[in-house]
Short mmCIF file of C-alpha atoms in Angstrom, two decimals:
data_model
loop_
_atom_site.label_atom_id
_atom_site.label_comp_id
_atom_site.label_asym_id
_atom_site.label_seq_id
_atom_site.Cartn_x
_atom_site.Cartn_y
_atom_site.Cartn_z
CA MET X 1 0.00 0.00 0.00
CA ARG X 2 0.96 3.63 -0.39
CA TYR X 3 1.28 5.76 2.76
CA PHE X 4 1.47 9.57 2.74
CA ILE X 5 2.69 10.86 6.12
CA ILE X 6 3.11 14.38 7.49
CA ALA X 7 5.24 15.08 10.57
CA GLY X 8 6.13 18.72 11.15
CA GLU X 9 8.41 18.55 14.21
CA ALA X 10 11.30 16.56 15.69
CA SER X 11 9.07 14.43 17.92
CA GLY X 12 6.77 13.70 14.97
CA ASP X 13 9.80 12.63 12.93
CA LEU X 14 10.69 10.08 15.62
CA HIS X 15 7.15 8.73 15.94
CA GLY X 16 6.75 8.70 12.16
CA ALA X 17 9.94 6.66 11.77
CA ASN X 18 8.77 4.05 14.27
CA LEU X 19 5.38 3.88 12.59
CA MET X 20 7.00 3.42 9.18
CA LYS X 21 9.13 0.58 10.54
CA GLY X 22 5.97 -1.13 11.76
CA LEU X 23 4.19 -0.62 8.44
CA LYS X 24 7.17 -1.96 6.48
CA SER X 25 7.34 -5.08 8.65
CA LYS X 26 3.68 -5.90 8.00
CA ASP X 27 3.27 -4.63 4.46
CA LYS X 28 6.09 -5.77 2.19
CA GLU X 29 4.74 -3.60 -0.62
CA ALA X 30 4.68 -0.43 1.51
CA THR X 31 5.83 2.75 -0.21
CA PHE X 32 6.03 6.18 1.39
CA ARG X 33 5.88 9.86 0.58
CA TYR X 34 6.25 12.19 3.50
CA PHE X 35 7.00 15.53 5.08
CA GLY X 36 9.37 14.59 7.89
CA GLY X 37 12.96 14.46 9.02
CA ASP X 38 16.18 12.51 9.20
CA GLN X 39 14.77 9.65 11.25
CA MET X 40 11.97 8.98 8.77
CA ALA X 41 14.51 9.24 5.95
CA SER X 42 16.57 6.52 7.65
CA VAL X 43 13.61 4.15 7.28
CA SER X 44 12.62 4.87 3.70
CA ASP X 45 13.15 7.25 0.83
CA GLY X 46 10.26 9.45 -0.28
CA MET X 47 10.86 12.69 1.64
CA ILE X 48 9.18 15.72 0.07
CA LYS X 49 10.27 18.39 2.52
CA HIS X 50 12.19 18.46 5.81
CA TYR X 51 10.28 19.62 8.87
CA LYS X 52 13.06 22.11 9.64
CA LYS X 53 11.80 24.16 6.70
CA MET X 54 8.23 24.14 8.05
CA ALA X 55 8.62 25.02 11.76
CA PHE X 56 7.10 28.49 12.23
CA MET X 57 6.10 29.33 15.82
CA GLY X 58 4.46 32.46 17.18
CA PHE X 59 2.21 35.04 15.55
CA LEU X 60 4.97 37.15 14.03
CA SER X 61 6.85 34.18 12.62
CA VAL X 62 3.68 32.85 10.99
CA VAL X 63 2.78 36.25 9.51
CA MET X 64 6.27 36.75 8.12
CA ASN X 65 6.19 33.34 6.44
CA LEU X 66 2.62 33.23 5.13
CA GLY X 67 3.83 32.87 1.57
CA GLU X 68 5.99 29.86 2.43
CA ILE X 69 3.18 28.27 4.46
CA LYS X 70 0.76 28.69 1.55
CA ARG X 71 3.29 27.09 -0.82
CA ASN X 72 3.63 24.15 1.60
CA PHE X 73 -0.14 23.55 1.46
CA LYS X 74 -0.05 23.64 -2.33
CA LEU X 75 2.91 21.26 -2.33
CA ALA X 76 1.11 18.83 -0.03
CA GLU X 77 -1.98 18.90 -2.24
CA LYS X 78 0.04 18.29 -5.40
CA GLU X 79 2.05 15.46 -3.87
CA ILE X 80 -1.02 13.71 -2.48
CA LEU X 81 -2.69 13.79 -5.89
CA ASP X 82 0.46 12.60 -7.67
CA PHE X 83 1.13 9.80 -5.18
CA ASN X 84 -2.52 8.68 -4.90
CA PRO X 85 -2.03 7.07 -1.47
CA ASP X 86 -4.18 4.43 0.17
CA VAL X 87 -4.15 6.59 3.30
CA VAL X 88 -2.92 9.97 4.50
CA ILE X 89 -1.48 9.71 8.03
CA LEU X 90 -1.14 12.94 10.02
CA ILE X 91 1.14 13.21 13.06
CA ASP X 92 0.26 16.03 15.51
CA TYR X 93 1.12 19.48 13.96
CA PRO X 94 -2.54 20.55 13.83
CA GLY X 95 -2.23 24.03 12.32
CA PHE X 96 -0.93 22.45 9.13
CA ASN X 97 -2.32 18.93 9.29
CA LEU X 98 -5.97 19.76 9.86
CA ARG X 99 -5.94 21.82 6.67
CA VAL X 100 -4.27 18.95 4.84
CA ALA X 101 -6.97 16.64 6.21
CA LYS X 102 -9.57 18.88 4.57
CA ILE X 103 -7.66 18.72 1.27
CA ALA X 104 -7.38 14.92 1.45
CA LYS X 105 -11.06 14.56 2.26
CA LYS X 106 -12.02 16.77 -0.69
CA TYR X 107 -10.37 14.27 -3.04
CA GLY X 108 -11.78 11.22 -1.25
CA PHE X 109 -8.60 9.93 0.40
CA LYS X 110 -8.84 8.00 3.66
CA THR X 111 -7.24 10.04 6.45
CA PHE X 112 -5.94 8.85 9.83
CA TYR X 113 -4.42 10.81 12.69
CA TYR X 114 -1.60 9.33 14.80
CA ILE X 115 -0.51 11.44 17.79
CA SER X 116 -3.52 13.62 18.51
CA PRO X 117 -3.34 17.40 18.38
CA LYS X 118 -3.83 18.89 21.82
CA ILE X 119 -7.45 19.92 21.31
CA TRP X 120 -8.17 18.57 24.80
CA ALA X 121 -6.12 21.49 26.14
CA TRP X 122 -7.63 24.29 24.10
CA LYS X 123 -9.54 24.80 20.84
CA GLU X 124 -11.83 21.92 21.76
CA GLY X 125 -14.03 23.10 18.91
CA ARG X 126 -11.53 21.52 16.51
CA ILE X 127 -13.22 18.21 17.27
CA LYS X 128 -15.81 19.23 14.66
CA ARG X 129 -13.12 19.48 11.98
CA ILE X 130 -11.58 16.19 13.06
CA LYS X 131 -14.96 14.48 12.84
CA GLN X 132 -15.52 16.01 9.43
CA TYR X 133 -12.13 15.36 7.82
CA VAL X 134 -10.38 12.54 9.73
CA ASP X 135 -11.60 8.96 9.52
CA LYS X 136 -9.95 7.63 12.67
CA MET X 137 -7.72 8.75 15.55
CA PHE X 138 -4.95 6.64 17.11
CA THR X 139 -4.11 7.99 20.57
CA ILE X 140 -1.04 7.58 22.77
CA LEU X 141 -2.28 9.01 26.09
CA PRO X 142 -5.12 7.53 28.15
CA PHE X 143 -6.81 10.86 28.88
CA GLU X 144 -6.90 11.59 25.12
CA THR X 145 -8.81 8.37 24.57
CA SER X 146 -11.40 9.40 27.17
CA PHE X 147 -11.70 12.82 25.54
CA TYR X 148 -12.53 11.44 22.10
CA LYS X 149 -14.91 8.83 23.46
CA LYS X 150 -16.74 11.66 25.23
CA HIS X 151 -17.27 13.19 21.80
CA ASN X 152 -18.42 9.87 20.29
CA TYR X 153 -15.50 9.77 17.88
CA PRO X 154 -13.77 6.52 16.74
CA VAL X 155 -10.49 6.20 18.60
CA THR X 156 -7.95 3.47 19.32
CA PHE X 157 -5.35 3.70 22.10
CA VAL X 158 -2.11 2.11 20.87
CA GLY X 159 0.20 2.74 23.82
CA ASN X 160 2.83 5.42 24.13
CA PRO X 161 5.73 5.46 21.65
CA THR X 162 7.94 7.53 23.97
CA VAL X 163 7.71 4.81 26.61
CA ASP X 164 8.29 2.18 23.96
CA GLU X 165 11.41 3.83 22.64
CA LEU X 166 13.01 4.76 25.95
CA LEU X 167 12.21 1.64 27.98
CA TYR X 168 12.26 -1.12 25.39
CA GLN X 169 14.28 0.02 22.38
CA LYS X 170 16.88 2.53 23.50
CA GLN X 171 20.57 1.69 23.44
CA TRP X 172 22.13 3.72 26.25
CA ASP X 173 25.64 5.08 26.58
CA THR X 174 27.32 4.25 29.86
CA LYS X 175 27.91 7.20 32.16
CA GLU X 176 31.65 6.96 31.47
CA GLN X 177 31.10 6.95 27.69
CA PHE X 178 28.73 9.91 27.83
CA TYR X 179 31.03 12.01 30.02
CA GLU X 180 34.13 11.22 27.97
CA GLU X 181 32.54 11.70 24.55
CA ASN X 182 31.10 15.08 25.50
CA LYS X 183 34.19 16.29 27.41
CA LEU X 184 32.34 16.67 30.72
CA ASP X 185 34.03 16.83 34.11
CA ASN X 186 33.16 14.69 37.11
CA ARG X 187 30.45 16.93 38.59
CA PRO X 188 26.81 15.77 38.49
CA ILE X 189 24.78 17.17 35.61
CA VAL X 190 21.73 19.40 35.51
CA ALA X 191 20.18 19.12 32.04
CA LEU X 192 18.73 22.23 30.42
CA LEU X 193 16.11 21.56 27.73
CA ALA X 194 14.94 24.96 26.58
CA GLY X 195 12.63 23.75 23.81
CA SER X 196 12.88 22.90 20.13
CA ARG X 197 11.91 26.29 18.69
CA VAL X 198 13.79 29.56 18.48
CA GLN X 199 11.23 31.61 20.43
CA GLU X 200 11.13 29.10 23.30
CA ILE X 201 14.91 29.19 23.59
CA LYS X 202 15.01 33.00 23.55
CA ARG X 203 12.53 33.16 26.42
CA LEU X 204 13.77 30.31 28.61
CA LEU X 205 17.51 29.89 28.14
CA PRO X 206 18.56 33.24 29.71
CA ILE X 207 16.66 32.26 32.87
CA MET X 208 18.20 28.79 32.93
CA ALA X 209 21.69 30.21 32.31
CA LYS X 210 21.39 32.65 35.22
CA VAL X 211 20.20 29.89 37.56
CA SER X 212 23.21 27.77 36.64
CA THR X 213 25.59 30.32 38.18
CA PHE X 214 24.31 29.48 41.69
CA TYR X 215 25.49 25.84 41.60
CA PRO X 216 29.29 25.58 41.18
CA ASN X 217 29.24 21.95 42.29
CA PHE X 218 27.10 20.96 39.30
CA GLN X 219 27.72 21.21 35.58
CA PHE X 220 24.85 22.46 33.42
CA VAL X 221 24.44 20.96 29.97
CA ILE X 222 22.04 22.07 27.23
CA GLY X 223 20.33 19.38 25.20
CA GLY X 224 20.56 20.96 21.74
CA ALA X 225 17.47 20.66 19.53
CA PRO X 226 18.22 19.20 16.09
CA ALA X 227 16.77 22.14 14.15
CA ILE X 228 18.69 24.81 16.12
CA ASN X 229 22.15 26.16 15.33
CA GLU X 230 24.65 26.23 18.19
CA SER X 231 25.18 29.96 17.68
CA LEU X 232 21.67 30.65 18.99
CA TYR X 233 22.42 28.87 22.26
CA ASN X 234 25.68 30.75 22.62
CA GLN X 235 23.82 34.01 22.10
CA TYR X 236 21.33 33.41 24.90
CA LYS X 237 23.35 31.54 27.52
CA GLN X 238 24.69 34.93 28.61
CA GLY X 239 28.30 33.90 29.03
CA ALA X 240 27.50 31.17 31.57
CA ASP X 241 29.80 28.14 31.59
CA ILE X 242 27.32 25.74 30.02
CA LYS X 243 28.15 22.97 27.57
CA ILE X 244 25.90 21.99 24.66
CA VAL X 245 25.26 18.42 23.53
CA PHE X 246 23.49 17.69 20.25
CA GLY X 247 21.89 14.38 19.30
CA LYS X 248 22.23 12.93 22.80
CA THR X 249 19.27 14.42 24.70
CA HIS X 250 17.99 11.10 25.99
CA ASN X 251 21.43 10.05 27.21
CA LEU X 252 21.82 13.50 28.74
CA LEU X 253 18.63 13.01 30.75
CA LYS X 254 19.64 9.46 31.65
CA HIS X 255 22.91 10.64 33.21
CA SER X 256 21.59 13.86 34.78
CA HIS X 257 20.89 14.41 38.44
CA SER X 258 18.05 16.85 37.65
CA ALA X 259 16.60 18.78 34.72
CA VAL X 260 14.95 22.08 33.89
CA VAL X 261 12.68 21.42 30.94
CA ALA X 262 10.47 23.38 28.55
CA SER X 263 6.92 22.04 28.54
CA GLY X 264 6.37 19.50 25.79
CA THR X 265 7.56 16.06 24.79
CA ALA X 266 10.86 16.49 26.67
CA ALA X 267 9.00 16.65 29.98
CA LEU X 268 7.40 13.28 29.30
CA GLU X 269 10.77 11.89 28.21
CA ALA X 270 12.35 13.04 31.47
CA GLY X 271 9.56 11.31 33.37
CA VAL X 272 9.94 8.04 31.46
CA ILE X 273 13.73 8.09 31.85
CA GLY X 274 13.34 8.97 35.54
CA THR X 275 15.03 12.37 35.80
CA PRO X 276 13.60 14.70 38.49
CA GLN X 277 12.54 17.87 36.72
CA ILE X 278 11.06 21.35 36.78
CA VAL X 279 8.78 22.16 33.85
CA CYS X 280 8.76 25.71 32.48
CA TYR X 281 6.33 27.36 30.09
CA LYS X 282 6.70 30.92 28.86
CA VAL X 283 5.08 32.49 25.81
CA GLU X 284 4.48 35.92 24.33
CA LEU X 285 2.03 38.43 25.89
CA GLY X 286 3.42 38.39 29.44
CA ARG X 287 0.81 38.55 32.20
CA ILE X 288 -1.99 38.59 29.63
CA ALA X 289 -1.10 34.97 28.81
CA THR X 290 -1.86 33.99 32.41
CA ILE X 291 -5.31 35.53 32.12
CA LEU X 292 -5.90 33.84 28.77
CA ARG X 293 -4.83 30.50 30.26
CA ARG X 294 -7.50 30.77 32.93
CA LEU X 295 -10.11 31.71 30.34
CA PHE X 296 -9.36 29.27 27.56
CA LEU X 297 -7.31 26.28 28.71
CA LYS X 298 -9.46 23.27 29.48
CA ILE X 299 -6.84 21.49 31.57
CA PRO X 300 -5.45 22.07 35.07
CA TYR X 301 -1.80 21.33 34.12
CA PHE X 302 0.46 21.75 31.11
CA SER X 303 3.04 19.05 31.83
CA LEU X 304 2.19 15.64 30.37
CA VAL X 305 3.43 13.92 33.53
CA ASN X 306 0.92 15.86 35.61
CA LEU X 307 -1.89 15.45 33.08
CA ILE X 308 -1.45 11.68 33.05
CA LEU X 309 -1.43 11.51 36.85
CA ASP X 310 -4.07 14.25 37.27
CA ARG X 311 -2.01 16.02 39.94
CA GLU X 312 1.12 18.18 40.17
CA ALA X 313 3.72 15.46 40.55
CA VAL X 314 6.45 17.69 39.07
CA LYS X 315 6.63 21.42 39.58
CA GLU X 316 5.21 23.62 36.82
CA ILE X 317 6.28 27.26 36.51
CA PHE X 318 4.19 29.34 34.13
CA GLN X 319 4.68 32.68 32.41
CA GLU X 320 5.56 35.63 34.71
CA GLN X 321 6.27 33.16 37.54
CA CYS X 322 8.97 31.64 35.35
CA ASN X 323 11.89 33.72 36.59
CA VAL X 324 15.33 33.11 38.07
CA GLN X 325 14.14 33.26 41.68
CA ASN X 326 11.37 30.68 41.29
CA VAL X 327 13.35 28.27 39.15
CA LYS X 328 16.23 28.39 41.64
CA LYS X 329 13.85 27.77 44.54
CA GLU X 330 12.56 24.58 42.91
CA LEU X 331 15.98 23.43 41.78
CA ASP X 332 17.18 23.73 45.38
CA LEU X 333 14.53 21.15 46.28
CA LEU X 334 15.52 18.81 43.47
CA ILE X 335 19.17 18.97 44.45
CA LEU X 336 18.96 19.03 48.25
CA ASP X 337 15.72 17.35 49.34
CA THR X 338 15.98 13.56 49.03
CA SER X 339 12.40 12.93 50.16
CA TYR X 340 11.14 15.37 47.52
CA ARG X 341 13.11 13.52 44.87
CA GLN X 342 11.73 10.19 46.06
CA GLN X 343 8.17 11.48 45.70
CA ILE X 344 8.94 12.29 42.08
CA PHE X 345 10.44 8.85 41.46
CA ASP X 346 7.32 7.23 42.94
CA SER X 347 5.12 9.39 40.73
CA TYR X 348 7.07 8.37 37.63
CA SER X 349 6.48 4.70 38.46
CA GLU X 350 2.76 5.35 38.79
CA MET X 351 2.76 7.17 35.45
CA LEU X 352 4.44 4.28 33.66
CA ASN X 353 1.79 1.93 34.97
CA LYS X 354 -0.84 4.10 33.26
CA LEU X 355 1.03 4.16 29.94
CA ASP X 356 0.92 0.88 28.07
CA GLY X 357 4.01 1.61 26.03
CA LYS X 358 5.41 -1.61 24.64
CA ASP X 359 5.43 -1.88 20.82
CA ALA X 360 3.35 1.28 20.38
CA GLY X 361 4.50 2.02 16.83
CA ASP X 362 4.07 -1.61 15.90
CA ARG X 363 0.56 -1.72 17.36
CA ALA X 364 -0.35 1.53 15.61
CA SER X 365 0.80 0.15 12.26
CA GLU X 366 -1.18 -3.04 12.84
CA GLU X 367 -4.34 -1.09 13.62
CA ILE X 368 -3.83 1.16 10.58
CA ILE X 369 -3.46 -1.80 8.22
CA LYS X 370 -6.46 -3.48 9.83
CA SER X 371 -8.54 -0.33 9.31
CA LEU X 372 -7.56 -0.25 5.62
CA SER X 373 -8.49 -3.88 4.96
#
């Protein structure tokens, strides 16, 4: 069968690659066309455009690149028609993918969604568009499954691919290998994951860099995002003595004592790996964003760890509260308070029990092929 897949971010590239591996193992005639990244390219040829050329975040960035975004929609439409796939599979990235779903539906192509957009957090009204343009949803979080069932929409929970990758598939460096390869000294590590987009890094990294100066007995290491040039990190780390490691974020978390993490997939990864963390979220609009959160967000937390457990198991610091003083206060607890750390470890174990992660990509591919039969 022919599979047309769209992943617009680094995490989608990873999940798309694992899904493609599952599809190839079950469908020997599988062929692919896709918007994705290096990991998907390692599974199969057929890339149309790299996600790095599609990642526009924030109002100003979107406005300044409207022409490019419009050309990407036209390109997707043309490629779908030329490829004539058996199914279009969309991975998160809702601003782009929901419009592509409408295009695919117009021409009568079957459309599936793997990795749900976060409509359970805000823009719940998008469920109408999903019902109209997407034939089936494959979810990876238990509370997502409950959300769609509440709306009487066909959904299948396939387990969590992040758990699958990090607990069952990952090949880990030893601590000695990781330290030596990345020229680290013997001090324990605090990982800094400032996000995968330029605007996130600009807002969060200066705060993280300033906090690092209070802990001379620890070394602070940035997990570099694949789409970001090192020069950007150097610009915003404000002269602090912080190393940068690219392509080793999971090993960085594995060998870190603690982590300060931008809200998103990395927070879930830290939880699965077992690294005590603080989760930060800071966007444009300042204090207004706090007001808008209260008005429009449908969820009590923004960290996936806390959403899965339905309580604040790891500390969340939002918007104007995300400053040097508050991040330092919480990092003091992570570093000094052993009972506080143990509570987090216990919470992570509880979270893993809720996430049925083994063979998630394989199960998703099986369900997709079954739905196409």
